[in-house]
Structure formats: C-alpha cells, structure tokens
Short mmCIF file of C-alpha atoms in Angstrom, two decimals:
data_model
loop_
_atom_site.label_atom_id
_atom_site.label_comp_id
_atom_site.label_asym_id
_atom_site.label_seq_id
_atom_site.Cartn_x
_atom_site.Cartn_y
_atom_site.Cartn_z
CA MET A 1 -56.04 -66.26 -40.49
CA GLU A 2 -53.47 -68.22 -38.54
CA LYS A 3 -52.33 -69.99 -41.70
CA LEU A 4 -51.97 -66.64 -43.48
CA GLN A 5 -49.84 -65.28 -40.64
CA ALA A 6 -47.65 -68.38 -40.74
CA LEU A 7 -47.20 -67.96 -44.48
CA ALA A 8 -46.33 -64.28 -44.04
CA PHE A 9 -43.77 -65.18 -41.36
CA HIS A 10 -42.27 -67.85 -43.63
CA TYR A 11 -41.70 -65.30 -46.41
CA GLY A 12 -40.62 -62.50 -44.05
CA VAL A 13 -43.53 -60.17 -44.79
CA SER A 14 -45.56 -58.25 -42.22
CA LEU A 15 -49.29 -58.49 -42.81
CA ASN A 16 -49.87 -55.20 -40.97
CA VAL A 17 -47.46 -53.32 -43.23
CA LEU A 18 -48.91 -54.93 -46.36
CA ALA A 19 -52.48 -54.13 -45.33
CA SER A 20 -51.49 -50.55 -44.50
CA LEU A 21 -49.83 -50.14 -47.88
CA TYR A 22 -52.93 -51.43 -49.66
CA ALA A 23 -55.22 -49.11 -47.69
CA ALA A 24 -53.00 -46.08 -48.29
CA LYS A 25 -52.56 -47.04 -51.94
CA VAL A 26 -56.24 -46.67 -52.72
CA VAL A 27 -56.64 -43.18 -51.32
CA LEU A 28 -53.30 -41.74 -52.37
CA PHE A 29 -53.46 -43.27 -55.85
CA TRP A 30 -56.84 -41.74 -56.67
CA ILE A 31 -55.86 -38.32 -55.29
CA SER A 32 -52.69 -38.34 -57.42
CA PHE A 33 -54.63 -39.62 -60.43
CA ALA A 34 -57.19 -36.81 -60.14
CA LEU A 35 -54.45 -34.21 -59.81
CA ALA A 36 -52.68 -35.61 -62.89
CA VAL A 37 -55.90 -35.41 -64.92
CA ARG A 38 -56.47 -31.84 -63.76
CA CYS A 39 -52.93 -30.86 -64.77
CA MET A 40 -53.33 -32.52 -68.17
CA ARG A 41 -56.59 -30.73 -68.85
CA ARG A 42 -54.97 -27.42 -67.90
CA LYS A 43 -52.03 -28.31 -70.19
CA ASN A 44 -49.61 -28.24 -67.26
CA TYR A 45 -47.59 -31.20 -68.51
CA HIS A 46 -44.77 -30.94 -65.98
CA GLY A 47 -47.28 -31.22 -63.16
CA ALA A 48 -49.07 -34.03 -65.00
CA VAL A 49 -45.85 -36.03 -65.25
CA PHE A 50 -45.14 -35.52 -61.56
CA TRP A 51 -48.61 -36.60 -60.45
CA SER A 52 -48.68 -39.51 -62.91
CA VAL A 53 -45.41 -40.87 -61.55
CA THR A 54 -46.65 -40.29 -58.01
CA ALA A 55 -49.86 -42.22 -58.76
CA LEU A 56 -47.84 -45.03 -60.30
CA LEU A 57 -45.51 -45.24 -57.30
CA PHE A 58 -48.43 -45.34 -54.88
CA GLY A 59 -50.14 -47.96 -57.03
CA ILE A 60 -47.24 -50.38 -57.13
CA SER A 61 -46.04 -49.83 -53.55
CA PRO A 62 -47.60 -53.04 -52.12
CA TYR A 63 -46.04 -55.14 -54.89
CA THR A 64 -42.69 -53.41 -54.45
CA TYR A 65 -42.84 -54.11 -50.72
CA LEU A 66 -43.39 -57.80 -51.39
CA LEU A 67 -40.55 -57.95 -53.92
CA VAL A 68 -38.06 -56.04 -51.77
CA VAL A 69 -38.82 -57.36 -48.27
CA GLY A 70 -40.09 -60.85 -49.03
CA ARG A 71 -37.59 -63.65 -49.15
CA GLY A 72 -37.75 -67.12 -50.58
CA PHE A 73 -40.65 -66.50 -52.98
CA PRO A 74 -40.94 -69.01 -55.81
CA ALA A 75 -39.77 -67.68 -59.18
CA TRP A 76 -43.30 -67.81 -60.63
CA LEU A 77 -44.61 -65.59 -57.83
CA THR A 78 -41.83 -63.06 -58.33
CA ALA A 79 -42.62 -62.99 -62.07
CA LEU A 80 -46.33 -62.58 -61.29
CA LEU A 81 -45.71 -59.65 -58.93
CA ALA A 82 -43.43 -57.95 -61.44
CA SER A 83 -45.97 -58.44 -64.24
CA LEU A 84 -48.71 -56.99 -62.02
CA ALA A 85 -46.60 -53.87 -61.47
CA VAL A 86 -45.95 -53.50 -65.22
CA ALA A 87 -49.62 -54.09 -66.08
CA PHE A 88 -50.62 -51.49 -63.51
CA ALA A 89 -48.25 -48.97 -65.10
CA PHE A 90 -49.77 -49.50 -68.56
CA THR A 91 -53.31 -49.30 -67.18
CA VAL A 92 -52.61 -46.02 -65.38
CA SER A 93 -51.07 -44.55 -68.52
CA TRP A 94 -54.04 -45.61 -70.65
CA LYS A 95 -56.62 -44.29 -68.17
CA LEU A 96 -54.82 -40.97 -67.79
CA ARG A 97 -54.81 -40.42 -71.54
CA ARG A 98 -58.53 -41.22 -71.77
CA LYS A 99 -59.47 -38.97 -68.86
CA ALA A 100 -57.34 -36.10 -70.14
CA ALA A 101 -59.00 -36.37 -73.54
CA GLY A 102 -62.38 -36.03 -71.82
CA GLU A 103 -63.61 -39.53 -72.58
CA CYS A 104 -65.97 -40.99 -70.01
CA THR A 105 -66.77 -44.60 -69.45
CA PRO A 106 -70.47 -45.45 -69.84
CA ARG A 107 -72.27 -46.38 -66.65
#
C-alpha cells in the first residue's frame, strides 16, 4: 500500500479521489443505464440520449480524472487510458441497443 501511495504521489493523483470516483461510478452508471433503457423502451429518445450520455460520463470519470489531473504519465499509459475510455463508450452503446431491443444474455 505504501508503494501505491508513493506512485500516486509521484504522478500527482489522489488515491482517495480515485477510489471515490470508482465507487460512485458503479452505482451512478447502472442507475443511468437503467433509466436509458427504460426511456428507449418507451420510445422517449431524447431522454434516452440524455441518460446514455450521463451513463457514459459516469463510466469514464475515473479515467478522465487520471488523464486530466495526473502528470508525467508515460505515453503508453496515456494511450491505454484513452483507449479504455473509447472502448467503454462502444460497449455502453452496444449494451444499450441490446437491452432496448429486449435481448437478454443467457445465464
């Protein structure tokens, strides 16, 4: 843990803020996702766009925090964080379309 804190200090990132963003991301993302699906099923597309964008913003908030606040990251790590944010956006879009169409994943 001490090594992780030293690494966070070196890059100018607060572990408490990052952990809080991750914890809030999970809850707020799934609430927004559910509201977007509900709006899409009710054919309220303006509301669906709003909640989809909200879900996306909550989902990428920890990565955005690292990219904006962090300093001195290697180029490969910056590219990795940016690609994670883009991949997350495509995944959310794909899942929203499937849920709105009524498809369920087998359990």
